[in-house]
Amino acid sequence: MTAGVLGSEVQKRLNIRPLMDWIWNNARWLWNQLANAAAWGWNAFINWWNGLAGWIRTTINFFISGALWDAFVEIRRYFGWW
């Protein structure tokens, strides 16, 4: 792997820890829903996302500051599924 490829991969990574900590501490009822949606795949994750209240999506967007796909990938990595 070249340094350029490695650098671009590192740049795509989101720090998902603050989001996961926030959900665990402030909206624990979302934890299992989020974990299940991420485990079941992209379509389930999108369906879960679209079912959230606007204020929850806004809060999550504040933490991830990136594309929803990138958040999905990092959440799956967080739980060890990728």
Coordinates of N, CA, C and O in Angstrom, one line a residue:
M1 N 0.9 -1.2 0.0 CA 0.0 0.0 0.0 C 0.9 1.2 0.0 O 1.8 1.3 0.8
T2 N 0.6 2.2 -0.8 CA 1.4 3.4 -0.9 C 1.0 4.4 0.2 O -0.1 4.3 0.7
A3 N 1.8 5.3 0.4 CA 1.5 6.4 1.4 C 0.3 7.2 1.0 O -0.5 7.5 1.9
G4 N 0.1 7.4 -0.3 CA -1.1 8.2 -0.7 C -2.4 7.4 -0.5 O -3.3 8.1 -0.1
V5 N -2.4 6.1 -0.7 CA -3.6 5.4 -0.5 C -3.9 5.3 1.0 O -5.0 5.5 1.5
L6 N -2.8 5.1 1.8 CA -3.0 5.0 3.3 C -3.5 6.4 3.8 O -4.4 6.4 4.6
G7 N -3.0 7.5 3.3 CA -3.4 8.8 3.7 C -4.8 9.1 3.4 O -5.5 9.6 4.2
S8 N -5.3 8.7 2.2 CA -6.7 8.9 1.9 C -7.6 8.1 2.7 O -8.7 8.5 3.1
E9 N -7.2 6.9 3.1 CA -8.0 6.0 4.0 C -8.1 6.6 5.3 O -9.2 6.6 6.0
V10 N -7.1 7.2 5.8 CA -7.1 7.8 7.2 C -8.0 9.0 7.2 O -8.7 9.2 8.1
Q11 N -7.9 9.8 6.1 CA -8.7 11.0 6.0 C -10.2 10.7 6.0 O -11.0 11.5 6.5
K12 N -10.6 9.5 5.6 CA -12.0 9.2 5.5 C -12.6 8.7 6.8 O -13.8 8.7 7.0
R13 N -11.8 8.4 7.8 CA -12.2 7.9 9.0 C -12.8 9.0 9.9 O -12.3 10.1 10.0
L14 N -14.0 8.7 10.4 CA -14.6 9.6 11.4 C -14.3 9.2 12.8 O -14.2 8.0 13.1
N15 N -14.3 10.2 13.7 CA -14.2 9.8 15.1 C -15.6 9.6 15.6 O -16.3 10.6 16.0
I16 N -16.0 8.4 15.6 CA -17.4 8.0 16.0 C -17.6 7.9 17.5 O -18.7 7.9 18.0
R17 N -16.5 7.9 18.2 CA -16.5 7.7 19.7 C -17.4 8.8 20.4 O -18.2 8.4 21.2
P18 N -17.3 10.1 20.1 CA -18.1 11.1 20.8 C -19.6 10.8 20.5 O -20.4 11.0 21.4
L19 N -20.0 10.4 19.3 CA -21.4 10.1 19.0 C -21.8 8.9 19.8 O -22.9 8.9 20.5
M20 N -21.0 7.8 19.9 CA -21.4 6.6 20.6 C -21.5 6.9 22.1 O -22.4 6.5 22.8
D21 N -20.6 7.7 22.6 CA -20.6 8.1 24.0 C -21.9 8.9 24.3 O -22.6 8.7 25.3
W22 N -22.2 9.8 23.4 CA -23.4 10.7 23.6 C -24.7 9.8 23.6 O -25.6 10.0 24.5
I23 N -24.8 8.9 22.7 CA -26.0 8.0 22.7 C -26.0 7.2 23.9 O -27.1 7.0 24.5
W24 N -24.9 6.6 24.3 CA -24.9 5.8 25.5 C -25.3 6.6 26.8 O -26.1 6.1 27.6
N25 N -24.8 7.8 26.9 CA -25.1 8.6 28.1 C -26.5 9.4 28.0 O -27.0 9.6 29.1
N26 N -26.9 9.7 26.9 CA -28.1 10.6 26.8 C -29.3 10.0 26.1 O -30.4 10.5 26.3
A27 N -29.1 9.0 25.3 CA -30.3 8.4 24.6 C -30.1 6.9 24.5 O -30.0 6.3 23.4
R28 N -29.9 6.2 25.7 CA -29.6 4.8 25.7 C -30.7 4.0 25.0 O -30.4 2.9 24.5
W29 N -31.9 4.5 24.9 CA -33.0 3.7 24.2 C -32.7 3.6 22.7 O -33.2 2.7 22.1
L30 N -31.8 4.5 22.2 CA -31.4 4.4 20.8 C -30.3 3.4 20.5 O -30.1 2.9 19.4
W31 N -29.6 3.0 21.6 CA -28.4 2.1 21.4 C -28.7 0.8 20.7 O -28.0 0.5 19.7
N32 N -29.6 0.1 21.2 CA -29.9 -1.2 20.5 C -30.5 -1.0 19.1 O -30.2 -1.8 18.2
Q33 N -31.3 0.0 18.9 CA -31.9 0.3 17.6 C -30.7 0.6 16.6 O -30.7 0.1 15.5
L34 N -29.8 1.4 17.0 CA -28.6 1.8 16.2 C -27.8 0.5 15.9 O -27.4 0.3 14.8
A35 N -27.5 -0.2 16.9 CA -26.7 -1.4 16.7 C -27.3 -2.4 15.8 O -26.7 -3.0 14.9
N36 N -28.6 -2.7 16.0 CA -29.3 -3.6 15.1 C -29.4 -3.1 13.7 O -29.2 -3.9 12.7
A37 N -29.7 -1.8 13.5 CA -29.8 -1.2 12.1 C -28.4 -1.4 11.4 O -28.4 -1.7 10.3
A38 N -27.3 -1.1 12.1 CA -26.0 -1.2 11.5 C -25.7 -2.6 11.2 O -25.1 -2.9 10.2
A39 N -26.0 -3.5 12.1 CA -25.7 -4.9 11.8 C -26.5 -5.5 10.7 O -26.0 -6.3 9.9
W40 N -27.7 -5.0 10.4 CA -28.6 -5.6 9.4 C -28.2 -5.0 8.0 O -28.7 -5.5 7.0
G41 N -27.4 -4.0 7.9 CA -26.9 -3.5 6.7 C -27.4 -2.0 6.3 O -28.1 -1.4 7.1
W42 N -27.0 -1.6 5.2 CA -27.2 -0.2 4.8 C -28.7 0.2 4.7 O -29.1 1.2 5.2
N43 N -29.5 -0.7 4.0 CA -30.9 -0.4 3.9 C -31.6 -0.3 5.2 O -32.4 0.6 5.4
A44 N -31.3 -1.2 6.1 CA -31.9 -1.1 7.5 C -31.4 0.1 8.2 O -32.2 0.7 8.9
F45 N -30.2 0.5 8.0 CA -29.6 1.7 8.7 C -30.3 2.9 8.1 O -30.7 3.8 8.9
I46 N -30.6 3.0 6.8 CA -31.3 4.1 6.2 C -32.7 4.2 6.7 O -33.2 5.3 7.1
N47 N -33.4 3.1 6.8 CA -34.7 3.0 7.3 C -34.8 3.5 8.8 O -35.7 4.3 9.2
W48 N -33.8 3.1 9.6 CA -33.7 3.5 11.0 C -33.5 5.0 11.0 O -34.2 5.7 11.7
W49 N -32.6 5.5 10.2 CA -32.2 6.9 10.2 C -33.5 7.8 9.8 O -33.8 8.8 10.4
N50 N -34.2 7.3 8.8 CA -35.4 8.1 8.3 C -36.5 8.1 9.3 O -37.3 9.0 9.3
G51 N -36.5 7.1 10.2 CA -37.5 7.0 11.2 C -37.2 7.9 12.5 O -38.0 8.0 13.4
L52 N -36.0 8.4 12.6 CA -35.6 9.2 13.7 C -36.3 10.6 13.7 O -36.5 11.2 12.6
A53 N -36.5 11.2 14.8 CA -37.0 12.5 14.9 C -35.9 13.5 14.4 O -34.7 13.2 14.5
G54 N -36.3 14.6 13.9 CA -35.4 15.6 13.3 C -34.3 16.0 14.3 O -33.2 16.2 13.9
W55 N -34.7 16.2 15.6 CA -33.7 16.7 16.5 C -32.6 15.7 16.8 O -31.4 16.0 17.0
I56 N -33.0 14.4 16.7 CA -32.0 13.3 16.9 C -31.0 13.3 15.7 O -29.8 13.2 15.8
R57 N -31.6 13.4 14.5 CA -30.7 13.4 13.3 C -29.8 14.6 13.3 O -28.6 14.5 12.9
T58 N -30.3 15.8 13.7 CA -29.5 17.0 13.8 C -28.3 16.8 14.8 O -27.2 17.2 14.5
T59 N -28.6 16.2 15.9 CA -27.6 16.0 17.0 C -26.5 15.0 16.4 O -25.3 15.2 16.6
I60 N -27.0 13.9 15.8 CA -26.0 12.9 15.3 C -25.2 13.6 14.2 O -23.9 13.4 14.1
N61 N -25.8 14.4 13.3 CA -25.0 15.1 12.3 C -24.0 16.0 12.9 O -22.9 16.2 12.3
F62 N -24.3 16.7 14.0 CA -23.4 17.5 14.7 C -22.1 16.8 15.1 O -21.0 17.2 14.9
F63 N -22.3 15.5 15.6 CA -21.2 14.7 16.0 C -20.4 14.2 14.9 O -19.2 14.1 14.9
I64 N -21.1 13.7 13.8 CA -20.3 13.0 12.8 C -19.7 13.9 11.8 O -18.6 13.6 11.2
S65 N -20.3 15.1 11.5 CA -19.7 16.1 10.6 C -19.2 15.4 9.3 O -18.1 15.6 8.9
G66 N -20.0 14.5 8.8 CA -19.6 13.8 7.5 C -20.8 13.2 6.9 O -21.9 13.4 7.3
A67 N -20.5 12.4 5.9 CA -21.6 11.7 5.1 C -22.2 10.6 6.0 O -21.5 10.0 6.8
L68 N -23.4 10.3 5.8 CA -24.1 9.2 6.5 C -23.5 7.9 6.2 O -23.3 7.0 7.1
W69 N -23.0 7.6 5.0 CA -22.4 6.4 4.7 C -21.1 6.2 5.5 O -20.9 5.1 6.1
D70 N -20.3 7.3 5.7 CA -19.1 7.2 6.5 C -19.4 6.9 7.9 O -18.7 6.1 8.6
A71 N -20.5 7.5 8.4 CA -20.9 7.2 9.8 C -21.4 5.7 9.9 O -21.0 5.0 10.9
F72 N -22.1 5.2 9.0 CA -22.5 3.8 8.9 C -21.3 2.9 9.0 O -21.2 1.9 9.8
V73 N -20.3 3.2 8.2 CA -19.1 2.3 8.1 C -18.4 2.4 9.5 O -18.0 1.3 10.0
E74 N -18.3 3.6 10.1 CA -17.6 3.7 11.4 C -18.3 3.0 12.5 O -17.7 2.5 13.4
I75 N -19.6 3.1 12.4 CA -20.5 2.4 13.5 C -20.3 0.9 13.4 O -20.1 0.2 14.4
R76 N -20.3 0.4 12.2 CA -20.0 -1.0 12.0 C -18.6 -1.4 12.5 O -18.4 -2.4 13.1
R77 N -17.6 -0.6 12.2 CA -16.3 -0.8 12.7 C -16.3 -0.8 14.3 O -15.6 -1.6 14.9
Y78 N -17.0 0.2 14.8 CA -17.1 0.3 16.3 C -17.6 -0.9 16.9 O -17.0 -1.4 18.0
F79 N -18.6 -1.5 16.4 CA -19.1 -2.8 16.9 C -18.3 -4.0 16.5 O -18.7 -5.1 16.9
G80 N -17.3 -3.8 15.6 CA -16.5 -5.0 15.2 C -17.0 -5.8 14.1 O -16.6 -6.9 13.8
W81 N -18.0 -5.2 13.3 CA -18.6 -5.9 12.2 C -17.8 -5.7 10.9 O -18.1 -6.4 9.9
W82 N -16.8 -4.8 10.8 CA -16.0 -4.6 9.7 C -14.6 -4.4 10.2 O -14.3 -3.9 11.2

